[in-house]
Short mmCIF file of C-alpha atoms in Angstrom, two decimals:
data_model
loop_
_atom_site.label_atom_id
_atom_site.label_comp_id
_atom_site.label_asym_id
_atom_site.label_seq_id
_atom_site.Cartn_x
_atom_site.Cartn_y
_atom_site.Cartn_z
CA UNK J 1 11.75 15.62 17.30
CA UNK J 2 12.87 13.24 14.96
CA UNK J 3 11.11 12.11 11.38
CA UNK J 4 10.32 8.70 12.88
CA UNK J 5 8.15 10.58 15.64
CA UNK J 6 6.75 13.31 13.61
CA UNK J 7 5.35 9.82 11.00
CA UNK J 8 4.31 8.03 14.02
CA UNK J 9 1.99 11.58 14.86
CA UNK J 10 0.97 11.61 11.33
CA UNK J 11 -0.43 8.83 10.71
CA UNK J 12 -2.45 9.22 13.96
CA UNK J 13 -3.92 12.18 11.98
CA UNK J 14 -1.75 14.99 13.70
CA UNK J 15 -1.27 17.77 11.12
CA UNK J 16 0.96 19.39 12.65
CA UNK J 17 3.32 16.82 12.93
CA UNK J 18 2.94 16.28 9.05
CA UNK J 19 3.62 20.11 8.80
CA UNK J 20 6.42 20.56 10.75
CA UNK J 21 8.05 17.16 8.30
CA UNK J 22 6.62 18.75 5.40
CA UNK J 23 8.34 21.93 6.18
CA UNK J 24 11.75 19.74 7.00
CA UNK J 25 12.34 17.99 3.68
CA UNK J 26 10.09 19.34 1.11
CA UNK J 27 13.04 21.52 0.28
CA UNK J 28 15.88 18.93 -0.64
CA UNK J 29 13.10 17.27 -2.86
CA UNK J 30 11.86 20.59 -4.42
CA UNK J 31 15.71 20.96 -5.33
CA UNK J 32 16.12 17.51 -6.42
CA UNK J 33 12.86 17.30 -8.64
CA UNK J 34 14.07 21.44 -9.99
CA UNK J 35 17.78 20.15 -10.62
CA UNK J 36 16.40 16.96 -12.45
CA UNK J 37 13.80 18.72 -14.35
CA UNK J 38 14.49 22.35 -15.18
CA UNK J 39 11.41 23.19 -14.64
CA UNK J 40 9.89 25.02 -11.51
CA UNK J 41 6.11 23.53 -12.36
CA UNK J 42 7.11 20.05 -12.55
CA UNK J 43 9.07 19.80 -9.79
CA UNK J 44 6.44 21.59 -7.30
CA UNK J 45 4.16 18.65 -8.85
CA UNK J 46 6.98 16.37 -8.12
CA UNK J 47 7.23 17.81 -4.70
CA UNK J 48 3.39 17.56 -4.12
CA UNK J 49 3.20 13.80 -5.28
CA UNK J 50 5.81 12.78 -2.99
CA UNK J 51 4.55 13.82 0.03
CA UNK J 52 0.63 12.36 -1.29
CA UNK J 53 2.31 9.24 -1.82
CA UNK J 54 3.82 9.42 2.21
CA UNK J 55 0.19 10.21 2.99
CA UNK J 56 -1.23 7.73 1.10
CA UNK J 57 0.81 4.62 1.33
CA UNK J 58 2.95 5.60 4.60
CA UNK J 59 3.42 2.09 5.08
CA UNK J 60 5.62 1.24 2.26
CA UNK J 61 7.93 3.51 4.29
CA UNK J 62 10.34 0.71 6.24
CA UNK J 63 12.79 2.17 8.87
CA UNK J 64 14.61 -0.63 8.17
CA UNK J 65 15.37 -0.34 4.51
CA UNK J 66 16.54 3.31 4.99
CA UNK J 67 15.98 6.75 6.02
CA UNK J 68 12.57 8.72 5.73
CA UNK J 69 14.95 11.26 3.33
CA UNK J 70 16.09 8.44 0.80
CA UNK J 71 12.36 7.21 0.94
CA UNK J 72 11.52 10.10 -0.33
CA UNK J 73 14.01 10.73 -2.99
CA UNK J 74 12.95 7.42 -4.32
CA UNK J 75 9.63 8.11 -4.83
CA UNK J 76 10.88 11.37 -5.96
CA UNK J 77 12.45 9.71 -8.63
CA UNK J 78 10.30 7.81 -9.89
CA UNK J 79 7.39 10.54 -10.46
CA UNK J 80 10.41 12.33 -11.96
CA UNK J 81 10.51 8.94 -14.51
CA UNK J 82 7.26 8.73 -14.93
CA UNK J 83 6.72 12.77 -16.00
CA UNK J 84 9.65 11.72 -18.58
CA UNK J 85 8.44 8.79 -19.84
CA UNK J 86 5.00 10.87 -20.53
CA UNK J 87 7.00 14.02 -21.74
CA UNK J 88 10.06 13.19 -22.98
CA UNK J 89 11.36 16.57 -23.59
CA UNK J 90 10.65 18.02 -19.97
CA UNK J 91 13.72 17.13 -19.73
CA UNK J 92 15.70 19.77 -21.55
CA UNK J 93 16.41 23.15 -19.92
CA UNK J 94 16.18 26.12 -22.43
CA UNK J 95 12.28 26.45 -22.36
CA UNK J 96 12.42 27.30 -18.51
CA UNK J 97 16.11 28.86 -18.72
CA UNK J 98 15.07 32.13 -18.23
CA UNK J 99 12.63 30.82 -14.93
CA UNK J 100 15.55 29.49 -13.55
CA UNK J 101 17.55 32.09 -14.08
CA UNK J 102 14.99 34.31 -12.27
CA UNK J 103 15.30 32.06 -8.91
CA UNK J 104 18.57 31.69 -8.87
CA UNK J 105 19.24 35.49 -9.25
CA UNK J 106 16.82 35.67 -6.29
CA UNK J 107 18.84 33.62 -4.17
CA UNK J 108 22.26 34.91 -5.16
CA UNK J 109 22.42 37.90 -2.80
CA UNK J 110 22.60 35.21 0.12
CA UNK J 111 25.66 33.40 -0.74
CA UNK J 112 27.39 35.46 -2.99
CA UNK J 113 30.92 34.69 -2.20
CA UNK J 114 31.09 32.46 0.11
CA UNK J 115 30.12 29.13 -0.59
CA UNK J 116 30.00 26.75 2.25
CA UNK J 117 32.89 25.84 3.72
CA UNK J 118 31.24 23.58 6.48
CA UNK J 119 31.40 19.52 6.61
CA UNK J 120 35.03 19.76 7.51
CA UNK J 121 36.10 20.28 3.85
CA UNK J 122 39.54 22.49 3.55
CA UNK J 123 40.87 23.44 0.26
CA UNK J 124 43.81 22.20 -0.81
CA UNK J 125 47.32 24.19 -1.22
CA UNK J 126 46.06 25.15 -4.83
CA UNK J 127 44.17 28.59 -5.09
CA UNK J 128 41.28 29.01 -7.42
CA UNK J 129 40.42 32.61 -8.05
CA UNK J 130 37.21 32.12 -5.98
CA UNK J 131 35.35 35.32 -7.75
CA UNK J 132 35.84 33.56 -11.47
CA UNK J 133 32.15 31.01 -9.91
CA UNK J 134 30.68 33.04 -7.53
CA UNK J 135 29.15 34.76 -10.43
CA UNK J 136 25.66 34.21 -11.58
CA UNK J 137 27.02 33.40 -14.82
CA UNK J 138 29.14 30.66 -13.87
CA UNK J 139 26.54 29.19 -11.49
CA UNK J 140 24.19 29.11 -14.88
CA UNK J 141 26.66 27.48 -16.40
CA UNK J 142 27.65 24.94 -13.89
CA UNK J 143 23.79 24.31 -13.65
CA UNK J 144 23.09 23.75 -17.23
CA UNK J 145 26.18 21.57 -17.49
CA UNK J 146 25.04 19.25 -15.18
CA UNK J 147 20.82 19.75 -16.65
CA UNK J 148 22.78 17.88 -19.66
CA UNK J 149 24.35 14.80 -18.02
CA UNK J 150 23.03 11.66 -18.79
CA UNK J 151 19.91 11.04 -15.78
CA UNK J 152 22.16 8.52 -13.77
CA UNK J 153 24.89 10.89 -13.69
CA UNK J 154 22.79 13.90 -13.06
CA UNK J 155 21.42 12.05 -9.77
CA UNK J 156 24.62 11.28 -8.57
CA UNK J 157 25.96 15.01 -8.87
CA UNK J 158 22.24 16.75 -6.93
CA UNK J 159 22.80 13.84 -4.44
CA UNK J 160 26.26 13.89 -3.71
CA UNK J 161 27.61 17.44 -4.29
CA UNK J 162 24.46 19.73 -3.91
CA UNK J 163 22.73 17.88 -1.43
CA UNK J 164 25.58 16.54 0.24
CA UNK J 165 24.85 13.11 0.67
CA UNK J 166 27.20 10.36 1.49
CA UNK J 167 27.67 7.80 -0.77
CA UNK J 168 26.14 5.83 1.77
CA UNK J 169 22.48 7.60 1.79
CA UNK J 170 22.60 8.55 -2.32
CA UNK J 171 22.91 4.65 -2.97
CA UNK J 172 20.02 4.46 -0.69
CA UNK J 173 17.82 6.73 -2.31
CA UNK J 174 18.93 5.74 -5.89
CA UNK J 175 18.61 1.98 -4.74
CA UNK J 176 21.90 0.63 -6.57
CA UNK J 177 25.07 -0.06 -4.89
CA UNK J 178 27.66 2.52 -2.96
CA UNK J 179 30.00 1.66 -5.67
CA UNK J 180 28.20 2.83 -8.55
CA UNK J 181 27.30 6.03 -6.67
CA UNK J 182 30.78 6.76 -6.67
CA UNK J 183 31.63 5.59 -10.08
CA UNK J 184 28.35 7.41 -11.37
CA UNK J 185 30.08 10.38 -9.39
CA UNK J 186 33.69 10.13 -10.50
CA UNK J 187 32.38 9.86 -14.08
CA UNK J 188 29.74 12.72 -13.82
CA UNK J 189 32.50 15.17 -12.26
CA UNK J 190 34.75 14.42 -14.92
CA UNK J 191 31.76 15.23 -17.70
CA UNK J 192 31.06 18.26 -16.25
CA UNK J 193 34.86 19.23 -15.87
CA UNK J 194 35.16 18.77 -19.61
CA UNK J 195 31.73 20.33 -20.54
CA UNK J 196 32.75 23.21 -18.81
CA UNK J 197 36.84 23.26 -19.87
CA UNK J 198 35.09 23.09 -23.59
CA UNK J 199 32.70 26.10 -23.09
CA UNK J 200 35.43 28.24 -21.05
CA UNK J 201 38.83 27.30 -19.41
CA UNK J 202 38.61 26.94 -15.69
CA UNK J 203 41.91 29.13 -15.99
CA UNK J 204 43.79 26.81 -14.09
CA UNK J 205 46.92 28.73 -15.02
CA UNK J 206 45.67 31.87 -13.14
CA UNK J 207 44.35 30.13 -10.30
CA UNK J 208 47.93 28.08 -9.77
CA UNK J 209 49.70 31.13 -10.50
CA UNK J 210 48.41 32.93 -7.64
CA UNK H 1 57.80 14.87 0.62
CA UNK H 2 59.13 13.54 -2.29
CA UNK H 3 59.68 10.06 -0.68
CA UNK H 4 56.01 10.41 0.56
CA UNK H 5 54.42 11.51 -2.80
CA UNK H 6 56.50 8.24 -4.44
CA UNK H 7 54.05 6.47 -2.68
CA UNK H 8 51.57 7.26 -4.54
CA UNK H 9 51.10 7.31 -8.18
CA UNK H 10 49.45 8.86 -10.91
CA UNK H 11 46.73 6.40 -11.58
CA UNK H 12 46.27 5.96 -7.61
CA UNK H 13 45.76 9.56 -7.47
CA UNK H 14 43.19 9.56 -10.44
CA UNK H 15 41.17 7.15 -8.42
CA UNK H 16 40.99 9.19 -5.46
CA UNK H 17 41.39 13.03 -6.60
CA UNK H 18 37.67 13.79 -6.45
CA UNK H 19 36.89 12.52 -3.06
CA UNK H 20 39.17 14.16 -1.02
CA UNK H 21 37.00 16.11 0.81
CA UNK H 22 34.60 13.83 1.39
CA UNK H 23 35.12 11.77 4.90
CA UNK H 24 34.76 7.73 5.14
CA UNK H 25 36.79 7.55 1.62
CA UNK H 26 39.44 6.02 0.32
CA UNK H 27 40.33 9.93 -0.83
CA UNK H 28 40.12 11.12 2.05
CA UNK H 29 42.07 8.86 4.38
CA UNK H 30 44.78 9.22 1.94
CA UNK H 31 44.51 12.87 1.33
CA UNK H 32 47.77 14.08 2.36
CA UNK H 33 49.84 11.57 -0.05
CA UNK H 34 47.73 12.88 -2.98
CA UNK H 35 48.35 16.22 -2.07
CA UNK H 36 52.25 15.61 -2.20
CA UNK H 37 51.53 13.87 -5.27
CA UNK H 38 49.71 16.60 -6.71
CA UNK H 39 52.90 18.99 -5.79
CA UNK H 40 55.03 17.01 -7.19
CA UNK H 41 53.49 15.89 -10.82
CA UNK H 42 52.08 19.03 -12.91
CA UNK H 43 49.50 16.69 -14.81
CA UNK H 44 47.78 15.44 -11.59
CA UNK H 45 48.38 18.69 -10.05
CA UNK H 46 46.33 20.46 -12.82
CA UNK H 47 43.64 17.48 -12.01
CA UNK H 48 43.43 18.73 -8.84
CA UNK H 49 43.38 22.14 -9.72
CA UNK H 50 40.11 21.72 -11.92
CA UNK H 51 38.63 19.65 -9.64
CA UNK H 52 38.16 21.78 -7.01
CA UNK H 53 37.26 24.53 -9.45
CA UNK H 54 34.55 22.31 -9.75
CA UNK H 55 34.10 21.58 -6.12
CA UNK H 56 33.93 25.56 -5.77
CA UNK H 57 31.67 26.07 -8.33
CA UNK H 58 29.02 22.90 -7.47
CA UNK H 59 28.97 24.55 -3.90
CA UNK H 60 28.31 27.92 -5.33
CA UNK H 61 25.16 26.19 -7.06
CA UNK H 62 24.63 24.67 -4.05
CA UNK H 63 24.61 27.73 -1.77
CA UNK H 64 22.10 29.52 -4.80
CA UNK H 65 19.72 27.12 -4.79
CA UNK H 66 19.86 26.29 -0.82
CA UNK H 67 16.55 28.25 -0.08
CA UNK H 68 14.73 27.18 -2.86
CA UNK H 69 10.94 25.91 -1.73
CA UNK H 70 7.71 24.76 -3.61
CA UNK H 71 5.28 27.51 -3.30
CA UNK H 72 2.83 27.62 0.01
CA UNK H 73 -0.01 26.44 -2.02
CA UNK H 74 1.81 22.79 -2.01
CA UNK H 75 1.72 22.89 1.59
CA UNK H 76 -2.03 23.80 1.80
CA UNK H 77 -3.28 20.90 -0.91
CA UNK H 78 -1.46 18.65 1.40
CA UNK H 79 -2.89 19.31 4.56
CA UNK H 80 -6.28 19.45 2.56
CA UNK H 81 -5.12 15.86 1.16
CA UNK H 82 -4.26 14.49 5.02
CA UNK H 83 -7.55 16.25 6.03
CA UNK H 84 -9.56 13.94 3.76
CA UNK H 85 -7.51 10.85 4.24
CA UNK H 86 -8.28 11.03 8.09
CA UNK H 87 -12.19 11.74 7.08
CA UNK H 88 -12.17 8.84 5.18
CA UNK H 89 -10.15 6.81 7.52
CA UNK H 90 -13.08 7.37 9.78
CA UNK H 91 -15.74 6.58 7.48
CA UNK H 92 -14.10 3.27 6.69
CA UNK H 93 -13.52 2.93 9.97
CA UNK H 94 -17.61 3.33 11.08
CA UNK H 95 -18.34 1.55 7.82
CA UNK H 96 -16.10 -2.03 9.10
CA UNK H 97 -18.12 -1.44 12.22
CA UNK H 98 -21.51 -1.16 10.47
CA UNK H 99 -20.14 -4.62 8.49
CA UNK H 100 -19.05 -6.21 12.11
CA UNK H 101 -22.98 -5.44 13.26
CA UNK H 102 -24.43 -6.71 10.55
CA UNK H 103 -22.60 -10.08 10.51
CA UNK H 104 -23.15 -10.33 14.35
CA UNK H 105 -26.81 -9.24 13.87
CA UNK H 106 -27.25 -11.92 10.59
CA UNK H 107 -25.45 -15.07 12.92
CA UNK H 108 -28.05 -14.04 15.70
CA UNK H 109 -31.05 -14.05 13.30
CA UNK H 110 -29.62 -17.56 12.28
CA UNK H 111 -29.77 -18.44 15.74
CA UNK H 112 -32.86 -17.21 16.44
CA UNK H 113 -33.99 -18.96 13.82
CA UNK H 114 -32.18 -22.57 14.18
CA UNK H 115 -33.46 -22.17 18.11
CA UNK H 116 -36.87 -21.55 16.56
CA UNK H 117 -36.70 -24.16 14.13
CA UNK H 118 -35.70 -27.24 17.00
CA UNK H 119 -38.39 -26.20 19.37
CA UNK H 120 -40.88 -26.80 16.79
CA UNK H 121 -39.36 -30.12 16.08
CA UNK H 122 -39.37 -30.79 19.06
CA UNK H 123 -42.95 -29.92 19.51
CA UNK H 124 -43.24 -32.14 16.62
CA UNK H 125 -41.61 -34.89 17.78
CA UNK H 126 -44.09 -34.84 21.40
CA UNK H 127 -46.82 -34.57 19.00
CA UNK H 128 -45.61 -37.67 17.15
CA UNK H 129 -44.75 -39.95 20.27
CA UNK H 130 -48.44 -38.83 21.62
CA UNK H 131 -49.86 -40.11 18.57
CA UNK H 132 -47.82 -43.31 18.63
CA UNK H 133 -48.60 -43.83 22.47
CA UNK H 134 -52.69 -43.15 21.80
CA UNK H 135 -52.13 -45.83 18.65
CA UNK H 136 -50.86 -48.28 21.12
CA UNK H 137 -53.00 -51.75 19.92
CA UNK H 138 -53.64 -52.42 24.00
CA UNK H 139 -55.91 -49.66 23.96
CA UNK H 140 -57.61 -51.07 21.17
CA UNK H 141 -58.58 -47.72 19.82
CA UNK H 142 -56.29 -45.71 17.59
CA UNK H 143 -57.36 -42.13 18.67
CA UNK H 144 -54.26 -40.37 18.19
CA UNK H 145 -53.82 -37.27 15.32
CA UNK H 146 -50.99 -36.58 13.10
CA UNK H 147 -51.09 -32.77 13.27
CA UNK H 148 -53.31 -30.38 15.39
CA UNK H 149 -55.83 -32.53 14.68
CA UNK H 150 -59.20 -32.30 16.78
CA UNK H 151 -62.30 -33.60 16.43
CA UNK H 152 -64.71 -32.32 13.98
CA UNK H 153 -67.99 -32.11 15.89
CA UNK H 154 -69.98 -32.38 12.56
CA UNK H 155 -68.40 -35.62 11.73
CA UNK H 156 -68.33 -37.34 14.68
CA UNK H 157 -71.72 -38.72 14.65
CA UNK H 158 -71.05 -41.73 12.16
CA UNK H 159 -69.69 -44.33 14.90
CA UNK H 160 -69.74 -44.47 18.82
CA UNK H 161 -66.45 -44.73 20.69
CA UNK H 162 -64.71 -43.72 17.18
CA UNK H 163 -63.67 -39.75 16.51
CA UNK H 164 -63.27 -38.68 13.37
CA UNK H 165 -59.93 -36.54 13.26
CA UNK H 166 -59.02 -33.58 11.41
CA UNK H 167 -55.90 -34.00 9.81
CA UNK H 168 -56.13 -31.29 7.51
CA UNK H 169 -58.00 -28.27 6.55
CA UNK H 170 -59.65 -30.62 3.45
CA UNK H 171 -59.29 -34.29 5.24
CA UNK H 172 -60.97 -35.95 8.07
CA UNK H 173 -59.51 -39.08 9.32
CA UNK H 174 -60.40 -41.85 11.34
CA UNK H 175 -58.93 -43.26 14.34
CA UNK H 176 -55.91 -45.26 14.17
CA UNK H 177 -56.96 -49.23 13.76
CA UNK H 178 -54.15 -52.15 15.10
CA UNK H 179 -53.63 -53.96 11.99
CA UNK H 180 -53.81 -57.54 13.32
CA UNK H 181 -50.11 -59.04 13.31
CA UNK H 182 -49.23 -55.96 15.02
CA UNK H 183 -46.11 -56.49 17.53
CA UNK H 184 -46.53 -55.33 21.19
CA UNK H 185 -47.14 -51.73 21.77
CA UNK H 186 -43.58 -50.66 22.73
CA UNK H 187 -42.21 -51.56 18.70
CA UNK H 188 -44.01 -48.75 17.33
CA UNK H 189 -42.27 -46.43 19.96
CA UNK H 190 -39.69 -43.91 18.42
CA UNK H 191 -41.23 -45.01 15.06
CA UNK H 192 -43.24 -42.74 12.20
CA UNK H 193 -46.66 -42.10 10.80
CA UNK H 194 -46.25 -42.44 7.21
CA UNK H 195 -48.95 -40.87 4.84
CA UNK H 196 -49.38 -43.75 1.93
CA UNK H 197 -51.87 -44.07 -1.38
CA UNK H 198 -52.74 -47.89 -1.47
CA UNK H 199 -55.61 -49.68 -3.69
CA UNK H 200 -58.33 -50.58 -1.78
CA UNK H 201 -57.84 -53.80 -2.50
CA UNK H 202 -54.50 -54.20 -0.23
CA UNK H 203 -56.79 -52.92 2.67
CA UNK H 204 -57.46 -56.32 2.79
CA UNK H 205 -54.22 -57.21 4.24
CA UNK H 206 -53.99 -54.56 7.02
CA UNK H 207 -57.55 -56.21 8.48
CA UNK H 208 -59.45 -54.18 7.16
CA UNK H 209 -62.69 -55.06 5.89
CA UNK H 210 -63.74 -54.61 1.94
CA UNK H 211 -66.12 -55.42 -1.02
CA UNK H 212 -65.02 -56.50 -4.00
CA UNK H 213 -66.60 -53.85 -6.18
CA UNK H 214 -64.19 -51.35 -4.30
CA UNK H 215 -60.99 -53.03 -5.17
CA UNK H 216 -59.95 -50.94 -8.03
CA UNK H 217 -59.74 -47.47 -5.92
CA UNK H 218 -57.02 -46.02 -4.50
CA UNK H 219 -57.20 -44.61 -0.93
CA UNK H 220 -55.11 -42.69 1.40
CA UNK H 221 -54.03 -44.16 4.69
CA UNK H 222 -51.70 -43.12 7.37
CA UNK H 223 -49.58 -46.16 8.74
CA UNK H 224 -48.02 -45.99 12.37
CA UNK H 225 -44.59 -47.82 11.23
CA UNK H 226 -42.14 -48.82 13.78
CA UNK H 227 -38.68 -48.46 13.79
CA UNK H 228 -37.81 -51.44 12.08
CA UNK H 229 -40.64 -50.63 9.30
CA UNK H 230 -43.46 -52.71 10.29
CA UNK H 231 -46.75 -51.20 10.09
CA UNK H 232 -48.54 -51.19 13.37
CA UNK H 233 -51.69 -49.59 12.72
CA UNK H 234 -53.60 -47.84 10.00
CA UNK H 235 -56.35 -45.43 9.57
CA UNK H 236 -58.03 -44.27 6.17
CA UNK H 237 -58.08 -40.85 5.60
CA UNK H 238 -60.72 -38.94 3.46
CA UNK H 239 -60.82 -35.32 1.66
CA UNK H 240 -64.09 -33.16 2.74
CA UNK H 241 -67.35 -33.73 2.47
CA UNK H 242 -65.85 -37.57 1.73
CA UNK H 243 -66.87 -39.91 4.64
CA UNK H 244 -65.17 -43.26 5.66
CA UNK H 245 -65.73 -46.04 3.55
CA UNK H 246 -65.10 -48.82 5.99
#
């Protein structure tokens, strides 16, 4: 049943329908508004005004303009602007570090080793000592280097690389051109590169020695 | 392979290095010549090194935060949220229909009303042309009323052959008298009776008999007037209790 359908039953007042959508892609926008925000309150409220707005003003979704997912992220975003604009410093990380911290512990047991390897992508020749990030510590790290990118570059980064979207559906949802997703990309990879070279080495050496 | 990787070079690589994986880029179509590239030149081959270190790690994140969810009670404000939204969807709903009624019931009180409003005019208007037939000077006797009017048995005694007519609750009035350049009967067809306050003294002129001592008062007359405004007949009227002076 696709989203298209499961709106169409919605708006006819079938809850169901709006449960079984809810239950579809709440999560990608929990992650998004948790990944933009730090913090685990503001991005359930994130996460509940969203899906108000879809039942409030449904029809400002167009089909046409894009997918029910980058709809969403949009609105998504903006709540996330608005919060900021009300409370600037919601923004920074360190007050809900340790809450964070929690959840992701919680979820490391699952994929502990073995990131996903699916959407075709094969590693290159070059061997990275895989263990050195599968550590909590590192995914902390890599998470609070990219909780201090700049807010375009942040967006890019959830969008692209932990959401996987395509260039394609991120420029959708961000509403700006393919071309600055990927430059916004490019340039956010290479921030977070150095951010994390500076704190500690990637130990390339290791990695290409082996 | 070192012919191939020639082909590409450091700066190309730079632009691409971080998409490789990714299908429907530029990276990725040209994956393979980067990758010789890489092999070949230590700087761009520590690029690449880092940047899937990154790649790794970013998927790691991924993979830890991939069953994140907002908490059930998010879920259960929403529902309560669509829940109301459809209750109040109805009660606009029955509330535009209420509005419909009302407008429908409002344009057929208007009708009602306008329908009303004509058949009385129209009663009117009989009344009018019955008068203005009755006033006709071959008859010689004006006997027609303006409204409702009937004869008052009290008052009638004053004059034979002439009725005096109620016009009013207050006002008795006589019978319609032709004044004498009157037209034939058919001009004062389709025309009016007009109620007019007139000294005495221009009586006179509609054939109507006075003294002079009267000439200063003012009396009330009606006037059968034709279409084209001539008077055709006239008859005095007088308040209660007041009886015809002529």
């Amino acid at each position: 049943m696709d989203d298209g359908l499961l709106l169409r039953r919605m708006i006819a007042g079938d809850e169901w329908s709006f449960t079984l959508l809810y239950r579809r892609r709440h999560p990608a926008i929990y992650r998004f508004a948790l990944h933009m925000s730090g913090n685990v309150a503001v991005a359930e409220d994130v996460t509940q005004e969203v899906f108000m707005t879809l039942i409030r003003d449904v029809k400002k979704f167009d089909p046409a303009r894009g997918t029910l997912s980058s709809f969403l992220f949009g609105i998504a975003r903006n709540h996330l602007r608005r919060r900021w604009e009300q409370d600037r410093h919601s923004v920074a990380l360190p007050d809900d570090a340790d809450e964070l911290e929690t959840l992701l512990a919680a979820c490391a047991g699952a994929g502990k080793g073995t990131p996903s390897n699916g959407n075709g992508r094969a590693h290159a020749p070059f061997l990275v000592r895989r263990d050195e990030f599968t550590s909590l510590e590192t995914v902390a790290r890599v998470r609070q280097a990219i909780a201090t990118l700049p807010e375009n570059y942040r967006e890019a980064v959830v969008l692209c690389e932990l959401e996987e979207m395509s260039y394609e559906e991120a420029a959708s949802a961000l509403d700006c051109p393919v071309g600055t997703v990927r430059s916004r990309l490019h340039r956010a990879r290479a921030l977070l590169a150095e951010k994390l070279h500076d704190e500690q080495p990637l130990r390339r050496a290791s990695a290409v020695g082996e | 392979m070192k012919e191939e990787a020639k082909l590409m070079d450091c700066t190309q690589f730079k632009e691409i290095y971080q998409e490789l994986d990714r299908p429907g880029t530029s990276g990725y179509r040209f994956r393979e010549r980067a990758l010789s590239h890489a092999e070949a030149c230590p700087r761009c081959g520590a690029l690449l090194t880092e940047g899937e270190a990154l790649d790794f790690a970013l998927r790691n994140l991924a993979d830890s935060s991939a069953r994140w969810e907002a908490s059930p009670r998010i879920e259960a404000n929403l529902l309560r949220e669509l829940q109301q939204a459809k209750l109040a969807g109805s009660r606009q709903r029955v509330r535009k229909q209420f509005a419909i009624l009302g407008a429908a019931a409002a344009v057929l009180l208007a009708l009602g009303i306008g329908v009303h409003q004509r058949i009385t005019s129209g009663v009117r208007t009989n009344s009018l042309e019955a008068a203005n037939g009755i006033g006709s000077p071959t008859t010689g006797t004006a006997t027609g009323a303006v409204a409702g009017g009937s004869t008052t048995p009290g008052e009638s005694n004053s004059a034979a052959g002439a009725s005096a007519n109620q016009a009013d609750d207050n006002e008795y009035a006589e019978d319609f008298v032709p004044v004498p350049y009157a037209d034939d009967p058919a001009a004062s067809e389709g025309g009016a009776i007009v109620r007019v306050t007139l000294p005495r003294s221009a009586l006179a002129s509609f054939g109507v008999p006075i003294t002079e001592s009267e000439g200063t008062d003012r009396v009330s007359a009606d006037l059968i007037v034709s279409q084209d405004g001539t008077p055709q007949a006239i008859r005095l009227v007088s308040q209660e209790n007041a009886n015809s002076d002529f």
